[in-house]
mmCIF file of C-alpha atoms and ligand atoms in Angstrom:
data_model
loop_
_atom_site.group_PDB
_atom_site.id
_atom_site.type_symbol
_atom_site.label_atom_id
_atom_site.label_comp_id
_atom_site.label_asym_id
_atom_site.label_seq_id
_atom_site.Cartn_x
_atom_site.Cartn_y
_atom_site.Cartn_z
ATOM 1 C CA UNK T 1 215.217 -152.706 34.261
ATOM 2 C CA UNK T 2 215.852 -149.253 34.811
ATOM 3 C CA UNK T 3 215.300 -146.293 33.065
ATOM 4 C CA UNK T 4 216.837 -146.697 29.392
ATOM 5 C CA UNK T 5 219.169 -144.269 27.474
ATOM 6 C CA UNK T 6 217.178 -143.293 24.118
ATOM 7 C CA UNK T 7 220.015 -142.956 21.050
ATOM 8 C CA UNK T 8 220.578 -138.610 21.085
ATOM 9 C CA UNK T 9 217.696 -137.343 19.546
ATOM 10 C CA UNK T 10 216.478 -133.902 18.752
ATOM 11 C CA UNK T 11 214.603 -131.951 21.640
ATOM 12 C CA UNK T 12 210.575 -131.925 21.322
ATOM 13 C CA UNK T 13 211.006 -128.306 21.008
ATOM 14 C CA UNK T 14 213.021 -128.309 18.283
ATOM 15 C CA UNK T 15 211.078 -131.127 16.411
ATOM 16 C CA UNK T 16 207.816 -128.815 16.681
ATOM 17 C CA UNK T 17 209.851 -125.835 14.902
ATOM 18 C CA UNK T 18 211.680 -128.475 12.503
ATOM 19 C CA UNK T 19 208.401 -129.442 11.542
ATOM 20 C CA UNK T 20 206.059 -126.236 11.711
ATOM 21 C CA UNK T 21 204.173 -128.554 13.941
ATOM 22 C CA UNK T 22 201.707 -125.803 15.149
ATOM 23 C CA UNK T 23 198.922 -127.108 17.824
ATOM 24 C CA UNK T 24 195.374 -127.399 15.857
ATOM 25 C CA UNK T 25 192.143 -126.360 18.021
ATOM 26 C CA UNK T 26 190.276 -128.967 16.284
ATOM 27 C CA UNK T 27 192.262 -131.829 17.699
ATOM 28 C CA UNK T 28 192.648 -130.337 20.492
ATOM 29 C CA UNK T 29 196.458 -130.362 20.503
ATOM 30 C CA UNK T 30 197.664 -128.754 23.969
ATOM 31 C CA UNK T 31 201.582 -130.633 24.024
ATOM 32 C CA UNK T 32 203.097 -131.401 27.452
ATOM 33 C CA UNK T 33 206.771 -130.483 26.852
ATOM 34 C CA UNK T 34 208.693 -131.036 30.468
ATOM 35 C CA UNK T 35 209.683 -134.261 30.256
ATOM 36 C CA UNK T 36 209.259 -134.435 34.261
ATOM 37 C CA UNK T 37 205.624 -134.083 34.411
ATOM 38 C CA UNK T 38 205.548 -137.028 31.432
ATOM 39 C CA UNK T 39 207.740 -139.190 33.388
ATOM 40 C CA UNK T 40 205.048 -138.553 36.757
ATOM 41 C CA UNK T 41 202.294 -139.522 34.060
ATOM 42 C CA UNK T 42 203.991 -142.784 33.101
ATOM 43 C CA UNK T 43 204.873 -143.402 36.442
ATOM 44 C CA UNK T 44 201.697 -143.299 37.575
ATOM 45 C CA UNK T 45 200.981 -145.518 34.214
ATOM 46 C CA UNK T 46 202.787 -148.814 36.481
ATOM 47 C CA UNK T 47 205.343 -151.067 36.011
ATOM 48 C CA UNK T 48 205.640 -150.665 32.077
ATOM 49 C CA UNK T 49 209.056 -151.971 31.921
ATOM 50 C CA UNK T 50 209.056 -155.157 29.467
ATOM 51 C CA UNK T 51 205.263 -154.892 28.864
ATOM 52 C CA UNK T 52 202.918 -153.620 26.298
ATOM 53 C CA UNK T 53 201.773 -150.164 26.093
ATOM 54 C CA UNK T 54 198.930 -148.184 24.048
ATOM 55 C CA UNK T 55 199.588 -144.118 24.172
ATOM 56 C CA UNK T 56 196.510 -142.401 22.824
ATOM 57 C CA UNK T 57 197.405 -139.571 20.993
ATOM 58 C CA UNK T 58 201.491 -138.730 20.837
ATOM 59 C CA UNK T 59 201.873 -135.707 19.205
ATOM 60 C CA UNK T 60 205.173 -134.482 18.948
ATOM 61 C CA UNK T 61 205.946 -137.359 21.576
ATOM 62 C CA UNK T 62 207.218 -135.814 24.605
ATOM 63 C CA UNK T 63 204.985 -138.272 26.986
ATOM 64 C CA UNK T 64 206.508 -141.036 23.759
ATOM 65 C CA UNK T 65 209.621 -140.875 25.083
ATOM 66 C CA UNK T 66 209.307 -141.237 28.761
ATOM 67 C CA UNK T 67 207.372 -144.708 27.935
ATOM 68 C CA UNK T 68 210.426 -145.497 25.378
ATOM 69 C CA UNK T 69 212.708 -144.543 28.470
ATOM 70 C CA UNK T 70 211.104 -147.111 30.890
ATOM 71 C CA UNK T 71 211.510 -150.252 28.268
ATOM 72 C CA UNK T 72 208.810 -151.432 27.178
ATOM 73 C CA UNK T 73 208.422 -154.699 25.118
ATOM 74 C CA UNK T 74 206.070 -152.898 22.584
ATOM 75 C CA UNK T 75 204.298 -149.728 22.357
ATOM 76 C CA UNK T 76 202.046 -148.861 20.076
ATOM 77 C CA UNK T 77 200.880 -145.191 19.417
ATOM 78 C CA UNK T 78 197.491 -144.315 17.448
ATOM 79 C CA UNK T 79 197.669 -140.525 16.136
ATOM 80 C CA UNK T 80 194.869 -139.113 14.687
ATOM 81 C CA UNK T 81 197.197 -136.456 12.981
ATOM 82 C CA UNK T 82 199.459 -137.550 9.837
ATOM 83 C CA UNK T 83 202.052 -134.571 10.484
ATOM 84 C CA UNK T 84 203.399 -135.969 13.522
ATOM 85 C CA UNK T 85 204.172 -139.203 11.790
ATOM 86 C CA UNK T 86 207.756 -138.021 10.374
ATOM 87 C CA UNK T 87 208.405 -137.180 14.089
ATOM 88 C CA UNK T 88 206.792 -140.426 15.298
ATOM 89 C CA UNK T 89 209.047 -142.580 12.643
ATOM 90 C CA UNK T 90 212.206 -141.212 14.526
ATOM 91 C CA UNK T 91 211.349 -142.241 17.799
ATOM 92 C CA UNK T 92 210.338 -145.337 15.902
ATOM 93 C CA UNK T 93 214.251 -145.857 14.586
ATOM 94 C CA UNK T 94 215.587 -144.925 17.803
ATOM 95 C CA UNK T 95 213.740 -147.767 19.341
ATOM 96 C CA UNK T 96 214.362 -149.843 17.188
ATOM 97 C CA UNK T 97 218.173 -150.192 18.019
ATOM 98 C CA UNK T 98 217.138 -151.609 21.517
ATOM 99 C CA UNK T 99 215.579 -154.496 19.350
ATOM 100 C CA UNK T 100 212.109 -153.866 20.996
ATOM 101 C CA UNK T 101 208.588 -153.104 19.141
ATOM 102 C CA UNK T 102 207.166 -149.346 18.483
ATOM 103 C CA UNK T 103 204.035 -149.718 15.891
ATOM 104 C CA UNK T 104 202.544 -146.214 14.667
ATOM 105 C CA UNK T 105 198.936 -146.279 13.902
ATOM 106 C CA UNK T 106 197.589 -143.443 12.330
ATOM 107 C CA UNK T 107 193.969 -143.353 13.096
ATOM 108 C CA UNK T 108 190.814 -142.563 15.618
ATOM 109 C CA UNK T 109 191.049 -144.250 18.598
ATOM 110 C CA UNK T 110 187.209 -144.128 18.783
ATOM 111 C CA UNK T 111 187.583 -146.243 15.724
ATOM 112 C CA UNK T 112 190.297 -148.065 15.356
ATOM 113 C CA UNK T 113 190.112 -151.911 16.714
ATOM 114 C CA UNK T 114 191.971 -152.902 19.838
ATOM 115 C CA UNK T 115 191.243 -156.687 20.393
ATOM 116 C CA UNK T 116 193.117 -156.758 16.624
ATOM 117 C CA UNK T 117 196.296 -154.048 17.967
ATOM 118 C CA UNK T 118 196.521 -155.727 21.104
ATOM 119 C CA UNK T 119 195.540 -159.622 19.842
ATOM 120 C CA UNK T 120 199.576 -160.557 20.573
ATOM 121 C CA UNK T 121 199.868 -158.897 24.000
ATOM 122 C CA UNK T 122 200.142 -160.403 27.244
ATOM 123 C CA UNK T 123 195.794 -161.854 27.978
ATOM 124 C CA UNK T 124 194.888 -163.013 31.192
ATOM 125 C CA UNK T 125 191.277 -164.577 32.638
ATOM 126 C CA UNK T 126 189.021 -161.788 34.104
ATOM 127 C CA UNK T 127 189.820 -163.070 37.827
ATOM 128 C CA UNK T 128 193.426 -162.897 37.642
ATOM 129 C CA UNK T 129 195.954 -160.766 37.972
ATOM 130 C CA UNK T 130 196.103 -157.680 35.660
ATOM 131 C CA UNK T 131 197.967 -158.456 32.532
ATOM 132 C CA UNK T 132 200.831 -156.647 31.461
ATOM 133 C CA UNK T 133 199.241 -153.940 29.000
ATOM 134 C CA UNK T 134 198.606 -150.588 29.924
ATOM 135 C CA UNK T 135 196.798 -147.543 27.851
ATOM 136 C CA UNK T 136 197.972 -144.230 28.708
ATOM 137 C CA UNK T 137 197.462 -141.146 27.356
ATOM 138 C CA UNK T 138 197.125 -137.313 27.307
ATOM 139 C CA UNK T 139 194.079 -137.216 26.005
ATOM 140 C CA UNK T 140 192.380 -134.067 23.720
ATOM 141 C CA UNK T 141 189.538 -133.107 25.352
ATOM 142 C CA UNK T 142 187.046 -133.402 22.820
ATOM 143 C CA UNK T 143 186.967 -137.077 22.755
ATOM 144 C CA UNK T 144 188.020 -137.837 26.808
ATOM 145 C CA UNK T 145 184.263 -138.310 27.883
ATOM 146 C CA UNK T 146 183.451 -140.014 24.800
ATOM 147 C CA UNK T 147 186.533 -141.768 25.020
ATOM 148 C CA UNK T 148 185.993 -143.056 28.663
ATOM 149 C CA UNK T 149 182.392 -143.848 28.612
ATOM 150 C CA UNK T 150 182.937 -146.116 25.480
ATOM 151 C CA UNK T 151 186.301 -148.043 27.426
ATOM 152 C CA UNK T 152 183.692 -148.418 30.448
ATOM 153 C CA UNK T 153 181.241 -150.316 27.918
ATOM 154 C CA UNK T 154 184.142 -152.286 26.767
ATOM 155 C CA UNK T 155 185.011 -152.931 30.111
ATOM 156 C CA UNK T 156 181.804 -153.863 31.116
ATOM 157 C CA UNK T 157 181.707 -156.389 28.098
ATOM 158 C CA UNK T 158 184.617 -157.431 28.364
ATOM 159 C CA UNK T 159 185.730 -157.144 24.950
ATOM 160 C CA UNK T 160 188.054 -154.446 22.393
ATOM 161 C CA UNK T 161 191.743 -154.034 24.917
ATOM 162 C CA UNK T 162 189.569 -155.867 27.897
ATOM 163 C CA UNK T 163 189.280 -158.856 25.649
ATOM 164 C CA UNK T 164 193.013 -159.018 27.592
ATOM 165 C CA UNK T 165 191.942 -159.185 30.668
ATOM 166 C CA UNK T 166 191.668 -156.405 33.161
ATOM 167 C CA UNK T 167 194.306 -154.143 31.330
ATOM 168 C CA UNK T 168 194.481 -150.581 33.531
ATOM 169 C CA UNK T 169 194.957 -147.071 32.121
ATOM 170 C CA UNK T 170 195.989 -143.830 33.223
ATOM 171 C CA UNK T 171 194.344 -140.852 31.584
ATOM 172 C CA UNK T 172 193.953 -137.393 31.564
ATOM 173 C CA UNK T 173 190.713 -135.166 31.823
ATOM 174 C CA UNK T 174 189.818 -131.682 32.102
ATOM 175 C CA UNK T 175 190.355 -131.074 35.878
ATOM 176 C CA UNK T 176 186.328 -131.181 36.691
ATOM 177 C CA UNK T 177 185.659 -134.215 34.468
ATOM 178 C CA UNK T 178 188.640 -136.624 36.448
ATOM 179 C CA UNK T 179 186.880 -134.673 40.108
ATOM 180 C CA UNK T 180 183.753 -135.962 38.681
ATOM 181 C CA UNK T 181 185.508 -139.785 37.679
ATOM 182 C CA UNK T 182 186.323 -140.242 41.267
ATOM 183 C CA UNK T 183 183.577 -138.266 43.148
ATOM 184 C CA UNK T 184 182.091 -140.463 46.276
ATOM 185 C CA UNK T 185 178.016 -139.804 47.239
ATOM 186 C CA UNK T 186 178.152 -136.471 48.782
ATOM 187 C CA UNK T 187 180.848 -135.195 47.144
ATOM 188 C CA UNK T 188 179.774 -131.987 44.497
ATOM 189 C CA UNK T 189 180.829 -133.291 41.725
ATOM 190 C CA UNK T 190 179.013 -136.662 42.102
ATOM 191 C CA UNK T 191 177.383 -137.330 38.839
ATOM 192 C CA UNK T 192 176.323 -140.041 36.327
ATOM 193 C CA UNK T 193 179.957 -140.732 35.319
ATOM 194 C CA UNK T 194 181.123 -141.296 38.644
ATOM 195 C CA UNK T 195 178.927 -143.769 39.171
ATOM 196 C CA UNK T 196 179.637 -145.724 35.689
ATOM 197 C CA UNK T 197 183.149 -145.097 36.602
ATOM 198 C CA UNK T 198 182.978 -146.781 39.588
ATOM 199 C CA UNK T 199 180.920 -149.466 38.838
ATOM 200 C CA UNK T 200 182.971 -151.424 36.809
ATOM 201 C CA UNK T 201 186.826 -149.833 37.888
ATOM 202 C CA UNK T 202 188.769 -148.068 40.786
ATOM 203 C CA UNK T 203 189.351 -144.773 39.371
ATOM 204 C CA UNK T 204 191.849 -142.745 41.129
ATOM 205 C CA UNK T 205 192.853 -139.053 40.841
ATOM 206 C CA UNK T 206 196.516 -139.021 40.587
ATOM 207 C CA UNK T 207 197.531 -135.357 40.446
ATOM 208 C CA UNK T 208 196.664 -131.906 38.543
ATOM 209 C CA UNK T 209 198.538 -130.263 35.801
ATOM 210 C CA UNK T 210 198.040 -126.908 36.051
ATOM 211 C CA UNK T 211 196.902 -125.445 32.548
ATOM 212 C CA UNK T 212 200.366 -123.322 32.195
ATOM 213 C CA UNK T 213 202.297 -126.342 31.869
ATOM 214 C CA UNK T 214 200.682 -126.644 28.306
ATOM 215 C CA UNK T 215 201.737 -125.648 24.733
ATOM 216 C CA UNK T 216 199.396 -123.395 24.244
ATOM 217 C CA UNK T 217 198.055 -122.763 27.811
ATOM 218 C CA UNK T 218 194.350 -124.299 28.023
ATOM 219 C CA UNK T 219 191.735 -122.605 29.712
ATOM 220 C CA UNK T 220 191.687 -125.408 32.539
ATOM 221 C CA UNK T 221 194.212 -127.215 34.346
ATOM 222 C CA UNK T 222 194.308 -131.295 33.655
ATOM 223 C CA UNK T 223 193.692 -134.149 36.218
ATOM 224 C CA UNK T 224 195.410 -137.407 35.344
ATOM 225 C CA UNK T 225 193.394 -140.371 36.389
ATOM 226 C CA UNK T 226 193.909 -144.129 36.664
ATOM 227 C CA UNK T 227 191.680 -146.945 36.277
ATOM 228 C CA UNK T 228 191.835 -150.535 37.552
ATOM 229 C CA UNK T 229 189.084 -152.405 36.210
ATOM 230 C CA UNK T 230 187.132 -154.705 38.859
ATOM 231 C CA UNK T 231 187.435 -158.209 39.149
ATOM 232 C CA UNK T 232 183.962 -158.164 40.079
ATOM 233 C CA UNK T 233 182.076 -155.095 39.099
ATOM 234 C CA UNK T 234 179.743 -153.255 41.475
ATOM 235 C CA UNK T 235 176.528 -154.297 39.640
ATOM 236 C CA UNK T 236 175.386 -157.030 37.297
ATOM 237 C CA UNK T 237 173.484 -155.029 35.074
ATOM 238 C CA UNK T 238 174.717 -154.601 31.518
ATOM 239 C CA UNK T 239 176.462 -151.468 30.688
ATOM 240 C CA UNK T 240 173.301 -150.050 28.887
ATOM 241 C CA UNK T 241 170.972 -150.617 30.797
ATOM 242 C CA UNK T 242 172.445 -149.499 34.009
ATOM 243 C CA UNK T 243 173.814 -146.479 31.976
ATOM 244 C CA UNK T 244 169.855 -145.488 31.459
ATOM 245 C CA UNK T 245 169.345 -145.872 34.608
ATOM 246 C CA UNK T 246 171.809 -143.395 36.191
ATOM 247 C CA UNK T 247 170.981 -141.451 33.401
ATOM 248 C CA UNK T 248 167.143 -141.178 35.397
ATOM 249 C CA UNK T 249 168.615 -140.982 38.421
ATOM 250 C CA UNK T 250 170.548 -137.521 38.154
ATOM 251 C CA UNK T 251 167.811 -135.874 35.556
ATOM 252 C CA UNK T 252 167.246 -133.748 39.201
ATOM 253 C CA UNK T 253 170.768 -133.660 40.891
ATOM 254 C CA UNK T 254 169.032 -131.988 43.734
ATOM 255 C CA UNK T 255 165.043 -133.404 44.141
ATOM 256 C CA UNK T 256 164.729 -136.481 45.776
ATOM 257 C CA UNK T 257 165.178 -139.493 44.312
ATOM 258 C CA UNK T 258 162.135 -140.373 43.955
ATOM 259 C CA UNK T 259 161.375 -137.749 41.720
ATOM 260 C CA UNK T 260 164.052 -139.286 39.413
ATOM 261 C CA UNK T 261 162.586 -142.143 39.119
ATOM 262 C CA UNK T 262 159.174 -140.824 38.554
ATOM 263 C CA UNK T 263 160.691 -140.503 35.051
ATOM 264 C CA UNK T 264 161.552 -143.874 34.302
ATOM 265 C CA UNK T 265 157.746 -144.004 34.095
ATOM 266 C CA UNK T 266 154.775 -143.279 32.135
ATOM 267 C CA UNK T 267 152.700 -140.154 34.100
ATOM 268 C CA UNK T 268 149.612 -142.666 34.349
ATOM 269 C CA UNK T 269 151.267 -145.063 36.792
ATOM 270 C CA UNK T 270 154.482 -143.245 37.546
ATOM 271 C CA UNK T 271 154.020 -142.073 41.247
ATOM 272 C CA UNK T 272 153.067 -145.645 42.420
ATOM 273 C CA UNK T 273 155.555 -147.157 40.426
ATOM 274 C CA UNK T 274 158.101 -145.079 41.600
ATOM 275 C CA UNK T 275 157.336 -145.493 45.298
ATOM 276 C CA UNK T 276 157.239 -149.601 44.467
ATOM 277 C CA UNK T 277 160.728 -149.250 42.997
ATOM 278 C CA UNK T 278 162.536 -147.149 45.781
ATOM 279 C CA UNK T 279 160.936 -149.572 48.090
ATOM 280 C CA UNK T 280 161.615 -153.019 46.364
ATOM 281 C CA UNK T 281 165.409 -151.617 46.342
ATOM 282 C CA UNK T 282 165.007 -150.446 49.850
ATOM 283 C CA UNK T 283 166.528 -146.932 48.717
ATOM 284 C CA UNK T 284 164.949 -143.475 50.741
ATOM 285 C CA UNK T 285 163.075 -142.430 48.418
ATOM 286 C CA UNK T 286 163.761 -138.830 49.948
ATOM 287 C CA UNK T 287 167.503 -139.271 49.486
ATOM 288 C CA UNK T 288 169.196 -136.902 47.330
ATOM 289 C CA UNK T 289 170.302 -138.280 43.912
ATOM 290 C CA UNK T 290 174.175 -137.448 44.536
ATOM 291 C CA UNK T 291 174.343 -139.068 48.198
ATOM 292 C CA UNK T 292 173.527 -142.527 46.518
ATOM 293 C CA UNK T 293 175.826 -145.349 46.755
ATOM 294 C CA UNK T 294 176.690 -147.734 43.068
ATOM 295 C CA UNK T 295 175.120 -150.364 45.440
ATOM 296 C CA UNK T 296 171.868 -148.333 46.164
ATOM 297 C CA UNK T 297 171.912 -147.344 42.642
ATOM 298 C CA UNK T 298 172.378 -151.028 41.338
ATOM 299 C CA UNK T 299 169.257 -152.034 43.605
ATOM 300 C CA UNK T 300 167.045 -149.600 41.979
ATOM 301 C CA UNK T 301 168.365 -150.844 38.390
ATOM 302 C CA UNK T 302 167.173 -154.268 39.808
ATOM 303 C CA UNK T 303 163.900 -153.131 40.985
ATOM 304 C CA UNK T 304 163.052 -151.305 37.464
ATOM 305 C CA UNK T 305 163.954 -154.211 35.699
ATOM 306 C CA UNK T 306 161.912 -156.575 37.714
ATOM 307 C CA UNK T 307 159.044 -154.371 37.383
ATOM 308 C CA UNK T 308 159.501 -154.044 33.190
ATOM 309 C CA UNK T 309 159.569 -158.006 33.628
ATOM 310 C CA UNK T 310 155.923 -157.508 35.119
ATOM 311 C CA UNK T 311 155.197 -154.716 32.981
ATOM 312 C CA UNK T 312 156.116 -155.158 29.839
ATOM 313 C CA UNK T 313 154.004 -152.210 28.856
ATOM 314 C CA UNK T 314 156.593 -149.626 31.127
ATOM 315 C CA UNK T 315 159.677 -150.567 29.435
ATOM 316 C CA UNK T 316 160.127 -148.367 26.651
ATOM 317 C CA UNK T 317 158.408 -145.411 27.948
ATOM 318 C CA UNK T 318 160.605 -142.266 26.796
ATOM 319 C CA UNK T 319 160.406 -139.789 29.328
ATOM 320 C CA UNK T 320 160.975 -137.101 26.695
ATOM 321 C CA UNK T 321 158.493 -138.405 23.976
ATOM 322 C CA UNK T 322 155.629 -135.940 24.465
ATOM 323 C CA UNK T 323 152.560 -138.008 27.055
ATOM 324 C CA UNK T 324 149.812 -137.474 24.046
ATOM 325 C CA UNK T 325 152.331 -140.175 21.615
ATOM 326 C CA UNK T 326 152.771 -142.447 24.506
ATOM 327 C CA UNK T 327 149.194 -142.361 25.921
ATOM 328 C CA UNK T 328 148.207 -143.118 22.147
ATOM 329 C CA UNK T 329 150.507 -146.238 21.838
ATOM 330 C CA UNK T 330 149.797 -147.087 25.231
ATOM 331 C CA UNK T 331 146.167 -148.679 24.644
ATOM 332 C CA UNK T 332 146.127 -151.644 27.529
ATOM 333 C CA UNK T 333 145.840 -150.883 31.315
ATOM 334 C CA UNK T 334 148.956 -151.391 33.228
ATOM 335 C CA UNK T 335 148.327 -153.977 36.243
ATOM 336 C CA UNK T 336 150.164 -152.649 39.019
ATOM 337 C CA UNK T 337 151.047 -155.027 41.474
ATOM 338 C CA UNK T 338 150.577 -154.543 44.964
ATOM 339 C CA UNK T 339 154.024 -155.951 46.460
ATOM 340 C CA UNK T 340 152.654 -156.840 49.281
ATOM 341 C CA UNK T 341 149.788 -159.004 47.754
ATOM 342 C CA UNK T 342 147.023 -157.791 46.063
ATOM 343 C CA UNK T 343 147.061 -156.287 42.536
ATOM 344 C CA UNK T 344 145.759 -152.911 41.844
ATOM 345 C CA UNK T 345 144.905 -151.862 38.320
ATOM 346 C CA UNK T 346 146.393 -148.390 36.753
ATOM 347 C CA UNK T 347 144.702 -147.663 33.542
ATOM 348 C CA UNK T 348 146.590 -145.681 31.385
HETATM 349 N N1 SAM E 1 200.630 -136.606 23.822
HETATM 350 C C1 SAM E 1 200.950 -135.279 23.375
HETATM 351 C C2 SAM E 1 201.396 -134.447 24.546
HETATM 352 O O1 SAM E 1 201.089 -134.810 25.688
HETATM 353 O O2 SAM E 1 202.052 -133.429 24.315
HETATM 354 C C3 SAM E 1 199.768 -134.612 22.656
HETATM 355 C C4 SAM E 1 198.519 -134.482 23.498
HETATM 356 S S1 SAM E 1 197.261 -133.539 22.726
HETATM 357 C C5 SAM E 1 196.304 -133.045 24.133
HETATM 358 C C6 SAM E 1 196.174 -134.749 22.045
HETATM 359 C C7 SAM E 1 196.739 -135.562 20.884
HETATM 360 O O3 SAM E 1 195.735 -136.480 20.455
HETATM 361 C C8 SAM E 1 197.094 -134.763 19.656
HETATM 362 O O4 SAM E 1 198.316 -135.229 19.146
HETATM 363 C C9 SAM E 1 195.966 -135.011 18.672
HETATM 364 O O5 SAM E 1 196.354 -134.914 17.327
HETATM 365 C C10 SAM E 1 195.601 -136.434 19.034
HETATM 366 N N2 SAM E 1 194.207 -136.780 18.718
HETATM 367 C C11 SAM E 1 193.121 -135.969 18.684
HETATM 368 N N3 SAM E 1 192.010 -136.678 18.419
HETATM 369 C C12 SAM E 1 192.406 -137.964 18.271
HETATM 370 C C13 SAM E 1 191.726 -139.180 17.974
HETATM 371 N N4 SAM E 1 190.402 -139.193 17.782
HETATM 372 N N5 SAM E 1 192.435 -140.324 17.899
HETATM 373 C C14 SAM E 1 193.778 -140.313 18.104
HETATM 374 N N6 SAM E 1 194.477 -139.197 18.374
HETATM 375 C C15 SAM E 1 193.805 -138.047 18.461
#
């Protein structure tokens, strides 16, 4: 279907004034008000036309409309903000009249329960297609790493919107945060979250915003960024744990790697254990945090964990606990084996 006429309604502009519907610095209210830069956003969103939709965050609704405008069978909007609801309720009538669904939650979408919103919405198996359900949203930026990091973990479960199937979304971020989403090894901005990212979903930078085109004018322009979540993710490691991991991994963006994983460690056994791991996951140990691969990273995930399955003893070892506490709890020798044969005892 194409585009669809909306019934006259007033401008966003004049909705704000009607209202006194001044942005709040707490939410992080910066309004997109050209309706051409919303329809590139929902363009990017996919093929939304007689599907469900989730937008994070309406507002006054100008990025509202330009889903409303493309069909969709239902959207459903979660605001944290009760004063946009009176604006929200007339978008809601004007929908209405094309006898399709708009459902206004008012709420925290770190809170609020998705596998319940979405429980009538188009689910599909994990290896098919992608269903027909798409979150968008121009997200505040107080909650978009937050925000991401905990739709990873639900991607990596499986479960809240991705109870669905692989449902995409298309996001936006402060400029450096959606560089960082998509950064490749080598690239500056590789970091932690590009590897999480990555690891479970094809994020791709669709285009800037430049900060002017905001009401008011952040201090940054905006990247908007979609995500396709894999069919079969990058590692097999659960969300956590590989999440601790990378967390190691860049403690020292610029040492070598082996350095970073000197601190997954406790100092009595950490430089052998360390060389054991980079080795078992056949990983340079000289290589520089940022130029590693998911796949290089996922290997060294397996070699920790194999070695906590040894080593019971290494597993909870809190690199920022202060040595005296650990070396205290830690009463029992740690038997280092010696992969390749003999064991080799590392009393700590
Ligand atoms: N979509 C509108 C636009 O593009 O003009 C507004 C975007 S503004 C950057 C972010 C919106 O998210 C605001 O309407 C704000 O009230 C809302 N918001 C902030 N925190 C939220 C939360 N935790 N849950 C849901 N909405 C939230």
């Amino acid at each position: 279907m194409a585009s669809m006429r909306l019934p006259p309604l007033p401008s966003v502009r004049d909705i704000i004034k009607l209202y006194r519907l001044s942005a709040t610095k707490q939410l992080s209210q910066n309004f997109l008000l050209d309706d051409k830069l919303t329809d590139k956003i929902v363009k990017c969103t996919g093929k939304i036309c007689d599907s469900g939709v989730l937008e994070v965050g309406p507002g006054p609704g100008t990025i509202t409309r330009s889903i409303l405008r493309k069909s969709p069978k239902r959207l459903v909007v979660v605001e944290k903000d009760p004063r946009f609801k009176p604006t929200l309720d007339l978008l809601q009538d004007a929908f209405s009249v094309t006898n399709r669904k708009m459902d206004i939650i008012l709420g925290d979408i770190l809170s609020v329960n998705l596998k319940e919103l979405l429980a009538e919405e188009d689910n599909r198996a994990w290896s098919d297609e992608c269903p027909s359900l798409y979150l968008v949203g121009n997200l505040p930026f107080n909650i978009s790493t937050p925000l991401i990091i905990k739709w990873l973990h639900d991607i990596a479960e499986r479960r809240g919107a991705w109870s669905n199937g692989r449902v995409r979304m298309t996001l936006t971020f402060q400029k450096e945060v959606a560089e960082r989403l998509v950064a490749q090894p080598s690239d500056d901005q590789r970091c932690r979250l590009s590897v999480i990212a990555q690891a479970w979903t094809i994020p791709k930078l669709q285009f800037i915003i430049p900060g002017k085109a905001f009401v008011p004018q952040p201090d940054v322009d905006v990247g908007v960024v979609s995500f396709v979540p894999l069919k079969i993710p990058r590692t097999s490691h659960e969300f956590e744990f590989f999440e601790k991991v990378n967390r190691h991994m860049f403690s020292f963006r610029q040492k070598y790697c082996v350095k970073c994983v000197r601190t997954l460690y406790p100092p009595e056994c950490t430089e052998q254990l360390a060389d054991v791991t980079c080795k078992l996951a056949d990983v340079d140990p000289l290589a520089r945090p940022f130029n590693l691969s998911v796949e290089e990273i996922d290997r060294l995930a397996s070699a920790y964990k194999y070695i906590c399955e040894k080593h019971p003893e290494v597993k909870h070892y809190n690199y920022r606990a202060s040595r005296k506490v650990l070396s205290r709890k830690m009463t029992r020798g740690v038997v280092i084996e010696n992969y390749e044969g003999e064991d080799e005892n590392c009393n700590v």
